[in-house]
mmCIF file of C-alpha atoms in Angstrom:
data_model
loop_
_atom_site.group_PDB
_atom_site.id
_atom_site.type_symbol
_atom_site.label_atom_id
_atom_site.label_comp_id
_atom_site.label_asym_id
_atom_site.label_seq_id
_atom_site.Cartn_x
_atom_site.Cartn_y
_atom_site.Cartn_z
ATOM 1 C CA MET A 1 8.475 -12.620 8.536
ATOM 2 C CA ASP A 2 4.815 -12.653 9.586
ATOM 3 C CA GLN A 3 2.344 -14.790 7.659
ATOM 4 C CA VAL A 4 -1.415 -14.951 7.256
ATOM 5 C CA ASP A 5 -3.153 -17.789 5.430
ATOM 6 C CA VAL A 6 -6.019 -16.438 3.339
ATOM 7 C CA ASP A 7 -8.871 -18.774 2.459
ATOM 8 C CA VAL A 8 -10.705 -17.470 -0.588
ATOM 9 C CA GLN A 9 -13.265 -18.920 -2.967
ATOM 10 C CA GLN A 10 -12.089 -20.824 -6.035
ATOM 11 C CA ARG A 11 -11.601 -18.328 -8.840
ATOM 12 C CA LYS A 12 -13.205 -18.774 -12.251
ATOM 13 C CA ASP A 13 -9.778 -19.313 -13.815
ATOM 14 C CA GLY A 14 -9.235 -22.377 -11.592
ATOM 15 C CA SER A 15 -6.420 -20.930 -9.479
ATOM 16 C CA PRO A 16 -6.017 -22.400 -5.979
ATOM 17 C CA PRO A 17 -8.360 -21.152 -3.247
ATOM 18 C CA ALA A 18 -5.758 -20.339 -0.571
ATOM 19 C CA VAL A 19 -2.597 -18.235 -0.440
ATOM 20 C CA ALA A 20 -0.125 -17.421 2.316
ATOM 21 C CA VAL A 21 0.449 -13.664 2.613
ATOM 22 C CA THR A 22 3.693 -12.307 4.069
ATOM 23 C CA LEU A 23 5.308 -8.892 4.463
ATOM 24 C CA ARG A 24 9.015 -8.148 4.089
ATOM 25 C CA PRO A 25 11.272 -5.203 3.184
ATOM 26 C CA LEU A 26 11.408 -4.238 -0.515
ATOM 27 C CA GLY A 27 14.881 -3.771 -2.002
ATOM 28 C CA LEU A 28 16.659 -2.934 -5.246
ATOM 29 C CA ALA A 29 16.767 -6.615 -6.203
ATOM 30 C CA ASP A 30 12.959 -6.500 -6.403
ATOM 31 C CA ALA A 31 12.885 -3.919 -9.229
ATOM 32 C CA ASP A 32 11.556 -6.319 -11.891
ATOM 33 C CA ASP A 33 8.742 -7.557 -9.659
ATOM 34 C CA PHE A 34 8.012 -3.980 -8.527
ATOM 35 C CA MET A 35 7.413 -3.023 -12.163
ATOM 36 C CA ALA A 36 4.604 -5.594 -12.415
ATOM 37 C CA TRP A 37 2.325 -3.248 -10.494
ATOM 38 C CA ALA A 38 4.178 0.083 -10.709
ATOM 39 C CA SER A 39 3.930 0.097 -14.515
ATOM 40 C CA ASP A 40 0.286 -1.025 -14.680
ATOM 41 C CA GLU A 41 -2.222 1.775 -15.235
ATOM 42 C CA ARG A 42 -5.016 -0.385 -13.775
ATOM 43 C CA VAL A 43 -3.125 -0.528 -10.459
ATOM 44 C CA MET A 44 -1.715 2.986 -10.492
ATOM 45 C CA ARG A 45 -4.826 4.765 -11.780
ATOM 46 C CA PHE A 46 -5.727 6.265 -8.409
ATOM 47 C CA LEU A 47 -2.159 6.898 -7.224
ATOM 48 C CA ARG A 48 -0.303 10.138 -7.848
ATOM 49 C CA ARG A 49 3.059 8.513 -8.361
ATOM 50 C CA PRO A 50 4.100 8.311 -12.048
ATOM 51 C CA LEU A 51 4.140 4.954 -13.803
ATOM 52 C CA CYS A 52 7.501 3.167 -14.025
ATOM 53 C CA ALA A 53 8.006 2.727 -17.754
ATOM 54 C CA THR A 54 11.527 1.274 -17.483
ATOM 55 C CA ARG A 55 13.536 -0.839 -15.072
ATOM 56 C CA GLU A 56 15.799 2.149 -14.474
ATOM 57 C CA GLN A 57 12.819 4.178 -13.291
ATOM 58 C CA ALA A 58 11.797 1.330 -10.971
ATOM 59 C CA VAL A 59 15.309 1.146 -9.495
ATOM 60 C CA ALA A 60 15.359 4.929 -9.021
ATOM 61 C CA GLN A 61 11.959 4.905 -7.313
ATOM 62 C CA ILE A 62 12.981 2.140 -4.921
ATOM 63 C CA ARG A 63 16.319 3.839 -4.206
ATOM 64 C CA ASP A 64 14.898 7.348 -3.737
ATOM 65 C CA THR A 65 11.544 6.593 -2.115
ATOM 66 C CA VAL A 66 11.404 3.100 -0.654
ATOM 67 C CA LEU A 67 14.814 2.539 0.952
ATOM 68 C CA GLY A 68 14.596 5.642 3.142
ATOM 69 C CA HIS A 69 10.900 5.218 3.921
ATOM 70 C CA PRO A 70 9.994 4.947 7.635
ATOM 71 C CA TRP A 71 7.713 1.891 7.104
ATOM 72 C CA PHE A 72 7.479 0.227 3.681
ATOM 73 C CA ARG A 73 6.903 -3.486 3.040
ATOM 74 C CA ALA A 74 6.562 -5.772 0.060
ATOM 75 C CA ILE A 75 3.434 -7.925 -0.023
ATOM 76 C CA CYS A 76 4.408 -11.497 -0.937
ATOM 77 C CA VAL A 77 2.370 -14.641 -1.462
ATOM 78 C CA ASP A 78 3.045 -18.353 -1.219
ATOM 79 C CA ASP A 79 6.836 -18.845 -0.962
ATOM 80 C CA GLY A 80 7.325 -15.278 0.282
ATOM 81 C CA ARG A 81 10.170 -14.492 -2.088
ATOM 82 C CA ARG A 82 8.582 -12.549 -4.951
ATOM 83 C CA PRO A 83 6.692 -9.372 -4.101
ATOM 84 C CA VAL A 84 3.282 -8.847 -5.679
ATOM 85 C CA GLY A 85 2.443 -5.517 -4.083
ATOM 86 C CA GLN A 86 3.364 -2.955 -1.484
ATOM 87 C CA VAL A 87 2.022 -1.451 1.716
ATOM 88 C CA SER A 88 3.395 1.592 3.507
ATOM 89 C CA VAL A 89 2.780 3.761 6.548
ATOM 90 C CA TRP A 90 4.016 7.368 6.454
ATOM 91 C CA PRO A 91 3.830 9.349 9.720
ATOM 92 C CA TYR A 92 2.898 13.015 9.373
ATOM 93 C CA ALA A 93 5.959 14.847 10.708
ATOM 94 C CA ASP A 94 4.003 17.944 11.727
ATOM 95 C CA GLU A 95 1.714 15.824 13.920
ATOM 96 C CA GLY A 96 4.518 14.542 16.147
ATOM 97 C CA GLY A 97 4.172 11.027 14.770
ATOM 98 C CA HIS A 98 0.785 10.266 16.339
ATOM 99 C CA ARG A 99 -0.969 10.205 12.933
ATOM 100 C CA ALA A 100 0.126 8.388 9.756
ATOM 101 C CA ASN A 101 -1.074 7.661 6.222
ATOM 102 C CA LEU A 102 -1.578 4.122 4.901
ATOM 103 C CA GLY A 103 -0.907 3.342 1.245
ATOM 104 C CA TYR A 104 -1.023 0.081 -0.692
ATOM 105 C CA ALA A 105 -1.002 -1.418 -4.184
ATOM 106 C CA LEU A 106 -1.361 -4.977 -5.471
ATOM 107 C CA SER A 107 -0.681 -6.596 -8.841
ATOM 108 C CA HIS A 108 -3.852 -6.627 -10.924
ATOM 109 C CA GLY A 109 -3.892 -10.403 -11.432
ATOM 110 C CA LEU A 110 -4.310 -10.943 -7.681
ATOM 111 C CA TRP A 111 -7.207 -8.569 -7.066
ATOM 112 C CA GLY A 112 -10.299 -10.006 -5.420
ATOM 113 C CA ARG A 113 -8.529 -12.740 -3.439
ATOM 114 C CA GLY A 114 -8.343 -11.084 -0.011
ATOM 115 C CA ILE A 115 -4.598 -10.449 -0.257
ATOM 116 C CA ALA A 116 -4.681 -6.667 0.237
ATOM 117 C CA THR A 117 -7.071 -7.047 3.186
ATOM 118 C CA ALA A 118 -4.777 -9.649 4.763
ATOM 119 C CA ALA A 119 -1.738 -7.416 4.306
ATOM 120 C CA ILE A 120 -3.468 -4.403 5.870
ATOM 121 C CA THR A 121 -4.692 -6.562 8.749
ATOM 122 C CA MET A 122 -1.080 -7.565 9.375
ATOM 123 C CA VAL A 123 -0.013 -3.906 9.262
ATOM 124 C CA VAL A 124 -2.496 -2.750 11.917
ATOM 125 C CA ALA A 125 -1.545 -5.714 14.116
ATOM 126 C CA ARG A 126 2.057 -4.514 14.368
ATOM 127 C CA VAL A 127 2.619 -0.946 13.171
ATOM 128 C CA PHE A 128 1.321 0.736 16.343
ATOM 129 C CA ASP A 129 4.027 -1.122 18.272
ATOM 130 C CA GLU A 130 6.745 -0.513 15.694
ATOM 131 C CA LEU A 131 6.164 3.262 15.351
ATOM 132 C CA PRO A 132 6.236 4.683 18.896
ATOM 133 C CA GLY A 133 3.557 7.277 19.582
ATOM 134 C CA LEU A 134 1.364 6.306 16.617
ATOM 135 C CA GLU A 135 -2.310 6.542 17.568
ATOM 136 C CA ARG A 136 -4.164 6.972 14.275
ATOM 137 C CA LEU A 137 -3.746 5.365 10.851
ATOM 138 C CA GLU A 138 -5.531 7.113 7.975
ATOM 139 C CA ALA A 139 -6.307 5.974 4.434
ATOM 140 C CA VAL A 140 -7.618 8.381 1.812
ATOM 141 C CA THR A 141 -9.125 6.907 -1.360
ATOM 142 C CA ASP A 142 -10.421 8.433 -4.553
ATOM 143 C CA VAL A 143 -14.212 8.545 -4.315
ATOM 144 C CA GLU A 144 -14.405 6.344 -7.431
ATOM 145 C CA ASN A 145 -12.050 3.683 -6.042
ATOM 146 C CA ALA A 146 -14.724 1.356 -4.680
ATOM 147 C CA ARG A 147 -12.365 -1.652 -4.552
ATOM 148 C CA SER A 148 -9.969 0.123 -2.214
ATOM 149 C CA GLN A 149 -12.840 1.222 0.003
ATOM 150 C CA ARG A 150 -14.059 -2.387 0.313
ATOM 151 C CA VAL A 151 -10.542 -3.527 1.240
ATOM 152 C CA LEU A 152 -10.364 -0.979 4.063
ATOM 153 C CA GLU A 153 -13.816 -1.856 5.375
ATOM 154 C CA LYS A 154 -12.935 -5.577 5.441
ATOM 155 C CA ALA A 155 -9.777 -4.672 7.392
ATOM 156 C CA ARG A 156 -12.008 -2.953 10.013
ATOM 157 C CA PHE A 157 -11.158 0.635 9.082
ATOM 158 C CA ARG A 158 -13.917 3.115 9.881
ATOM 159 C CA LYS A 159 -15.285 5.390 7.169
ATOM 160 C CA GLU A 160 -15.264 8.951 8.459
ATOM 161 C CA GLY A 161 -16.605 10.925 5.526
ATOM 162 C CA VAL A 162 -15.973 12.529 2.160
ATOM 163 C CA LEU A 163 -13.330 15.187 1.602
ATOM 164 C CA ARG A 164 -14.571 17.404 -1.187
ATOM 165 C CA ARG A 165 -12.225 18.309 -4.054
ATOM 166 C CA TYR A 166 -9.322 16.766 -2.158
ATOM 167 C CA ILE A 167 -7.286 14.569 -4.521
ATOM 168 C CA VAL A 168 -5.492 15.720 -7.657
ATOM 169 C CA ARG A 169 -5.098 12.869 -10.126
ATOM 170 C CA ARG A 170 -2.069 12.556 -12.407
ATOM 171 C CA SER A 171 -4.293 13.959 -15.179
ATOM 172 C CA GLY A 172 -4.770 17.138 -13.138
ATOM 173 C CA GLU A 173 -8.434 16.343 -12.432
ATOM 174 C CA VAL A 174 -9.500 17.244 -8.888
ATOM 175 C CA MET A 175 -11.688 14.646 -7.183
ATOM 176 C CA ASP A 176 -13.504 14.038 -3.921
ATOM 177 C CA ALA A 177 -11.945 11.503 -1.555
ATOM 178 C CA VAL A 178 -13.212 9.133 1.117
ATOM 179 C CA ILE A 179 -11.261 9.058 4.383
ATOM 180 C CA TYR A 180 -10.966 6.015 6.635
ATOM 181 C CA SER A 181 -9.207 5.544 9.952
ATOM 182 C CA PHE A 182 -7.987 2.834 12.304
ATOM 183 C CA LEU A 183 -6.962 3.779 15.844
ATOM 184 C CA ALA A 184 -4.547 2.024 18.165
ATOM 185 C CA SER A 185 -7.524 1.537 20.482
ATOM 186 C CA ASP A 186 -9.447 -0.247 17.678
ATOM 187 C CA ARG A 187 -7.177 -3.270 17.963
ATOM 188 C CA ARG A 188 -8.735 -6.251 19.659
ATOM 189 C CA PRO A 189 -6.954 -7.637 22.744
ATOM 190 C CA SER A 190 -3.926 -9.722 21.714
ATOM 191 C CA MET A 191 -4.633 -8.844 18.075
ATOM 192 C CA ALA A 192 -0.984 -8.905 17.062
ATOM 193 C CA ARG A 193 -0.522 -12.439 18.352
ATOM 194 C CA ARG A 194 -3.658 -13.765 16.645
ATOM 195 C CA GLU A 195 -2.999 -12.049 13.301
ATOM 196 C CA GLU A 196 0.422 -13.634 12.798
ATOM 197 C CA LYS A 197 -1.299 -16.657 11.308
ATOM 198 C CA ARG A 198 -5.054 -16.569 10.921
ATOM 199 C CA PRO A 199 -7.391 -17.859 8.213
ATOM 200 C CA LEU A 200 -9.426 -15.008 6.747
#
């Protein structure tokens, strides 16, 4: 299990200024923790997936979507046991696997602490080696999701432009989207080795 130590400023609520971020597979035993973000409208607002209103729905979503996913990880902090979010990479089958989509979500109580940025930094340090042929990682965000855009920019993704009328929200509203990318060639030399444990 890879780990990154994230140094962040002391929060107003007095919580500690540093957390250790790790990635690991998400399984059925994580259903209760999964619900912490998958049932929260603040987290899921910009995602198309329906909210998990019950534990049964969470179990079904993990069973039907996560377990067979080509690259899906739980984001964990501190002891590394309880997941607090998710990050996934989904290769586009019609592109021969050279292009993939990045998705992520984090429990609302941990926003603003650098955790999502650390997790994405860990992803780009390893996913190009773990998915043979992958050259381009894309992330598409709702134009109003400024927090997600800041996360991507801190993780060294490059903003490429605005896709007009591109995303359909759960409400049916059609919105513009901002597209970001990170290429295999954007990695710094020996990036994977340095990112295994690096203060951010």
